[in-house]
mmCIF file of C-alpha atoms and ligand atoms in Angstrom:
data_model
loop_
_atom_site.group_PDB
_atom_site.id
_atom_site.type_symbol
_atom_site.label_atom_id
_atom_site.label_comp_id
_atom_site.label_asym_id
_atom_site.label_seq_id
_atom_site.Cartn_x
_atom_site.Cartn_y
_atom_site.Cartn_z
ATOM 1 C CA MET N 1 0.839 11.705 -12.340
ATOM 2 C CA PHE N 2 2.175 13.289 -8.275
ATOM 3 C CA LYS N 3 -0.104 15.840 -9.301
ATOM 4 C CA LEU N 4 -3.316 13.626 -8.373
ATOM 5 C CA SER N 5 -4.481 13.120 -5.492
ATOM 6 C CA TYR N 6 -4.679 9.834 -3.258
ATOM 7 C CA GLY N 7 -4.998 7.899 0.376
ATOM 8 C CA LEU N 8 -3.172 5.824 1.248
ATOM 9 C CA PHE N 9 -4.756 2.251 2.754
ATOM 10 C CA ILE N 10 -3.012 -0.788 4.539
ATOM 11 C CA LEU N 11 -5.279 -3.244 2.049
ATOM 12 C CA THR N 12 -5.493 -6.772 4.120
ATOM 13 C CA THR N 13 -6.064 -9.878 3.935
ATOM 14 C CA LYS N 14 -6.444 -14.218 4.355
ATOM 15 C CA ASP N 15 -5.934 -17.128 3.128
ATOM 16 C CA GLY N 16 -7.529 -19.888 5.950
ATOM 17 C CA ASN N 17 -3.999 -18.827 8.994
ATOM 18 C CA LYS N 18 -2.449 -16.547 6.589
ATOM 19 C CA ASP N 19 -2.825 -12.652 7.770
ATOM 20 C CA ASN N 20 -1.668 -10.069 5.101
ATOM 21 C CA GLY N 21 -1.750 -6.869 3.863
ATOM 22 C CA CYS N 22 -0.135 -4.639 1.693
ATOM 23 C CA VAL N 23 -0.130 -0.619 1.200
ATOM 24 C CA ILE N 24 -2.226 1.073 -1.478
ATOM 25 C CA ASN N 25 -2.975 4.209 -2.737
ATOM 26 C CA THR N 26 -5.945 2.956 -4.485
ATOM 27 C CA ALA N 27 -9.332 2.529 -3.329
ATOM 28 C CA VAL N 28 -12.165 4.401 -4.398
ATOM 29 C CA GLN N 29 -15.396 4.783 -3.214
ATOM 30 C CA LEU N 30 -17.321 4.178 -6.680
ATOM 31 C CA THR N 31 -21.505 3.897 -6.087
ATOM 32 C CA GLU N 32 -23.418 4.999 -2.699
ATOM 33 C CA HIS N 33 -26.677 2.896 -3.613
ATOM 34 C CA PRO N 34 -25.043 -0.156 -3.624
ATOM 35 C CA LEU N 35 -22.015 0.932 -1.101
ATOM 36 C CA ARG N 36 -19.375 -0.929 -3.162
ATOM 37 C CA LEU N 37 -15.623 0.923 -3.619
ATOM 38 C CA SER N 38 -12.910 -0.640 -6.488
ATOM 39 C CA VAL N 39 -8.998 -1.045 -5.055
ATOM 40 C CA ALA N 40 -5.670 -1.453 -7.106
ATOM 41 C CA VAL N 41 -3.739 -4.396 -6.389
ATOM 42 C CA ASN N 42 -0.413 -4.807 -8.305
ATOM 43 C CA LYS N 43 -0.350 -8.448 -9.179
ATOM 44 C CA ALA N 44 3.532 -9.092 -8.015
ATOM 45 C CA ASN N 45 2.661 -7.943 -4.730
ATOM 46 C CA PHE N 46 1.349 -11.387 -1.710
ATOM 47 C CA THR N 47 -1.817 -10.078 -0.860
ATOM 48 C CA HIS N 48 -3.494 -9.959 -4.369
ATOM 49 C CA GLY N 49 -3.457 -13.668 -5.088
ATOM 50 C CA ILE N 50 -4.476 -14.315 -1.775
ATOM 51 C CA LEU N 51 -7.220 -11.408 -2.603
ATOM 52 C CA ALA N 52 -7.928 -13.260 -6.107
ATOM 53 C CA LYS N 53 -8.467 -15.714 -4.372
ATOM 54 C CA THR N 54 -11.435 -15.336 -1.480
ATOM 55 C CA GLY N 55 -12.556 -12.518 -3.377
ATOM 56 C CA GLU N 56 -12.336 -10.746 1.081
ATOM 57 C CA PHE N 57 -10.165 -7.652 2.291
ATOM 58 C CA ASN N 58 -10.075 -4.910 5.029
ATOM 59 C CA ILE N 59 -8.954 -1.588 4.134
ATOM 60 C CA SER N 60 -7.231 -0.015 6.934
ATOM 61 C CA VAL N 61 -7.834 4.108 6.393
ATOM 62 C CA LEU N 62 -4.292 5.794 7.369
ATOM 63 C CA THR N 63 -4.252 8.788 9.841
ATOM 64 C CA GLN N 64 -1.835 11.945 9.303
ATOM 65 C CA SER N 65 -0.287 10.118 12.858
ATOM 66 C CA VAL N 66 1.045 6.969 10.768
ATOM 67 C CA PRO N 67 4.734 6.203 11.594
ATOM 68 C CA PHE N 68 7.189 5.255 8.382
ATOM 69 C CA PRO N 69 7.468 1.681 9.827
ATOM 70 C CA ILE N 70 4.237 0.819 9.215
ATOM 71 C CA PHE N 71 5.126 1.848 5.570
ATOM 72 C CA GLU N 72 8.369 -0.750 5.938
ATOM 73 C CA GLN N 73 6.444 -2.941 7.918
ATOM 74 C CA PHE N 74 3.255 -3.416 5.299
ATOM 75 C CA GLY N 75 5.329 -1.788 2.249
ATOM 76 C CA PHE N 76 8.889 -3.321 1.855
ATOM 77 C CA HIS N 77 8.991 -6.704 1.491
ATOM 78 C CA SER N 78 6.765 -9.718 0.520
ATOM 79 C CA GLY N 79 4.176 -11.525 2.824
ATOM 80 C CA LYS N 80 5.304 -13.795 1.415
ATOM 81 C CA ASP N 81 8.266 -14.417 2.757
ATOM 82 C CA THR N 82 7.210 -12.782 6.573
ATOM 83 C CA ASP N 83 5.187 -12.703 8.958
ATOM 84 C CA LYS N 84 3.646 -9.117 8.588
ATOM 85 C CA PHE N 85 1.584 -9.139 11.241
ATOM 86 C CA ALA N 86 4.863 -10.458 13.705
ATOM 87 C CA SER N 87 5.272 -7.320 15.669
ATOM 88 C CA CYS N 88 2.444 -6.655 15.883
ATOM 89 C CA ASP N 89 0.873 -6.301 19.615
ATOM 90 C CA TYR N 90 -2.723 -6.551 18.517
ATOM 91 C CA ASN N 91 -5.409 -8.790 17.166
ATOM 92 C CA ASP N 92 -8.629 -6.581 15.865
ATOM 93 C CA ARG N 93 -10.163 -8.425 13.135
ATOM 94 C CA THR N 94 -13.669 -6.800 11.378
ATOM 95 C CA SER N 95 -17.299 -10.047 11.880
ATOM 96 C CA ASN N 96 -15.351 -11.005 8.279
ATOM 97 C CA GLY N 97 -12.554 -12.839 10.182
ATOM 98 C CA ILE N 98 -9.887 -10.441 8.365
ATOM 99 C CA ARG N 99 -7.050 -8.495 10.388
ATOM 100 C CA TYR N 100 -6.983 -4.545 10.822
ATOM 101 C CA LEU N 101 -5.336 -2.005 12.284
ATOM 102 C CA PRO N 102 -6.493 -0.042 14.636
ATOM 103 C CA LYS N 103 -4.172 3.102 15.482
ATOM 104 C CA HIS N 104 -2.581 5.633 12.870
ATOM 105 C CA THR N 105 -6.144 5.154 10.876
ATOM 106 C CA ASN N 106 -9.703 6.212 11.474
ATOM 107 C CA SER N 107 -12.025 3.575 10.025
ATOM 108 C CA VAL N 108 -12.204 0.251 9.072
ATOM 109 C CA ILE N 109 -13.952 -0.478 5.935
ATOM 110 C CA SER N 110 -15.387 -4.094 4.499
ATOM 111 C CA GLY N 111 -15.172 -5.657 1.285
ATOM 112 C CA LYS N 112 -16.432 -8.835 -0.971
ATOM 113 C CA VAL N 113 -15.658 -8.310 -4.419
ATOM 114 C CA SER N 114 -18.187 -8.471 -6.752
ATOM 115 C CA ALA N 115 -16.026 -8.597 -10.469
ATOM 116 C CA THR N 116 -12.310 -8.517 -10.930
ATOM 117 C CA PHE N 117 -11.218 -6.497 -14.752
ATOM 118 C CA ASP N 118 -7.217 -7.146 -15.311
ATOM 119 C CA PHE N 119 -5.375 -4.379 -16.919
ATOM 120 C CA GLY N 120 -2.162 -5.908 -17.165
ATOM 121 C CA THR N 121 0.189 -5.392 -13.926
ATOM 122 C CA HIS N 122 -2.368 -4.701 -11.937
ATOM 123 C CA SER N 123 -6.144 -6.560 -11.756
ATOM 124 C CA LEU N 124 -8.453 -3.753 -10.696
ATOM 125 C CA PHE N 125 -11.383 -5.280 -7.983
ATOM 126 C CA VAL N 126 -14.842 -3.994 -7.944
ATOM 127 C CA ALA N 127 -16.540 -4.895 -4.686
ATOM 128 C CA ASP N 128 -20.042 -4.637 -2.464
ATOM 129 C CA VAL N 129 -19.280 -2.657 1.471
ATOM 130 C CA THR N 130 -20.625 -5.730 3.866
ATOM 131 C CA GLU N 131 -18.657 -3.678 7.264
ATOM 132 C CA ALA N 132 -18.070 -0.241 7.672
ATOM 133 C CA LYS N 133 -16.267 1.291 10.865
ATOM 134 C CA VAL N 134 -14.968 4.987 11.945
ATOM 135 C CA LEU N 135 -11.568 4.517 14.364
ATOM 136 C CA SER N 136 -11.271 8.392 15.688
ATOM 137 C CA ASN N 137 -12.028 11.635 13.884
ATOM 138 C CA GLU N 138 -7.654 11.795 13.174
ATOM 139 C CA PRO N 139 -7.760 13.258 8.743
ATOM 140 C CA SER N 140 -6.900 11.017 6.520
ATOM 141 C CA VAL N 141 -3.035 10.479 5.544
ATOM 142 C CA THR N 142 -2.805 11.421 1.304
ATOM 143 C CA TYR N 143 -0.016 10.993 -0.605
ATOM 144 C CA GLN N 144 1.580 13.972 -0.762
ATOM 145 C CA TYR N 145 1.125 14.527 3.042
ATOM 146 C CA TYR N 146 3.009 11.330 2.703
ATOM 147 C CA PHE N 147 6.347 12.276 0.736
ATOM 148 C CA GLU N 148 6.202 15.576 2.458
ATOM 149 C CA HIS N 149 6.383 14.791 6.245
ATOM 150 C CA ILE N 150 6.814 11.435 6.542
ATOM 151 C CA LYS N 151 9.032 10.281 4.642
ATOM 152 C CA PRO N 152 12.478 10.395 5.509
ATOM 153 C CA LYS N 153 14.554 12.803 4.136
ATOM 154 C CA PRO N 154 16.442 10.577 1.793
ATOM 155 C CA LYS N 155 20.565 11.144 3.749
ATOM 156 C CA THR N 156 22.987 12.725 1.986
ATOM 157 C CA LEU N 157 24.356 10.744 -1.175
ATOM 158 C CA ASN N 158 27.631 9.311 -1.809
ATOM 159 C CA THR N 159 28.485 12.631 -4.263
ATOM 160 C CA LEU N 160 30.528 9.743 -6.738
ATOM 161 C CA GLN N 161 27.582 7.108 -5.962
ATOM 162 C CA LYS N 162 26.152 6.260 -9.879
ATOM 163 C CA GLY N 163 23.161 5.296 -11.077
ATOM 164 C CA TYR N 164 18.659 5.652 -9.856
ATOM 165 C CA VAL N 165 17.191 5.871 -6.908
ATOM 166 C CA CYS N 166 13.132 5.076 -6.005
ATOM 167 C CA LYS N 167 11.234 7.808 -5.619
ATOM 168 C CA ILE N 168 8.651 5.858 -3.508
ATOM 169 C CA CYS N 169 11.611 3.409 -0.932
ATOM 170 C CA GLY N 170 14.752 4.651 -2.351
ATOM 171 C CA TYR N 171 16.283 2.039 -2.990
ATOM 172 C CA ILE N 172 19.488 3.005 -5.209
ATOM 173 C CA TYR N 173 19.605 0.405 -8.384
ATOM 174 C CA ALA N 174 23.494 1.254 -8.966
ATOM 175 C CA ASN N 175 23.623 1.039 -12.600
ATOM 176 C CA ASP N 176 25.048 3.165 -15.332
ATOM 177 C CA VAL N 177 21.607 2.226 -17.606
ATOM 178 C CA LEU N 178 17.966 1.712 -15.802
ATOM 179 C CA PRO N 179 16.042 -0.564 -18.163
ATOM 180 C CA ALA N 180 13.404 0.749 -19.164
ATOM 181 C CA ASP N 181 10.787 -1.901 -17.711
ATOM 182 C CA PHE N 182 12.605 -2.075 -14.058
ATOM 183 C CA VAL N 183 10.498 -2.706 -11.183
ATOM 184 C CA CYS N 184 11.919 -1.606 -7.963
ATOM 185 C CA PRO N 185 12.555 -5.049 -5.692
ATOM 186 C CA THR N 186 10.806 -3.158 -2.237
ATOM 187 C CA CYS N 187 8.087 -1.615 -2.981
ATOM 188 C CA LYS N 188 7.358 -2.246 -7.085
ATOM 189 C CA HIS N 189 6.979 1.001 -8.177
ATOM 190 C CA GLY N 190 8.768 1.015 -12.008
ATOM 191 C CA ALA N 191 11.990 2.927 -13.417
ATOM 192 C CA SER N 192 9.355 5.453 -14.036
ATOM 193 C CA ASP N 193 9.550 6.739 -10.354
ATOM 194 C CA PHE N 194 13.422 6.370 -10.812
ATOM 195 C CA GLU N 195 16.354 9.744 -10.754
ATOM 196 C CA ARG N 196 19.357 9.579 -11.902
ATOM 197 C CA LEU N 197 21.747 10.587 -8.641
ATOM 198 C CA ASN N 198 24.140 12.696 -10.600
HETATM 199 FE FE1 FE G 1 11.025 1.649 -4.445
#
């Protein structure tokens, strides 16, 4: 599945005064007339609950200049316990009132959910595009570019360390047996995205 190509996006939502967002790679244009897109979101993400409740979101399209800390900020912990925007020196919002990322992005697309499909671990949201604007001409980042140029290379691991490492975020599960239903506590990817350390 790593041969499939994807973009990388920050999906932002808002519930009352609570702003939140997460990293996704699953935003896809669905139709042109009307302009619609689909977004798949893991139910383990706090953002999923807000989106299911409010039905409104923004997609910030990340560019190749995006630094790794943006992925740590939005991807590796939950908005349940933290304010993911606490360290931000910007407060840009589209007309739906939802925040977006003005830096390391080339566009923002606002969506209003018209249908939701339940696929077990994920929901697929189909949405009408309500607003869209171009922010820069920088190339969009792909998942492959992230792996090759942005994600830090794993530090030299202690060769005696046993266990499994998450290929997505680097989390180490220090145990001899990785349960088949294991879910990475930091990035929410499953056991198939882990590899043995030695
Ligand atoms: Fe992970």
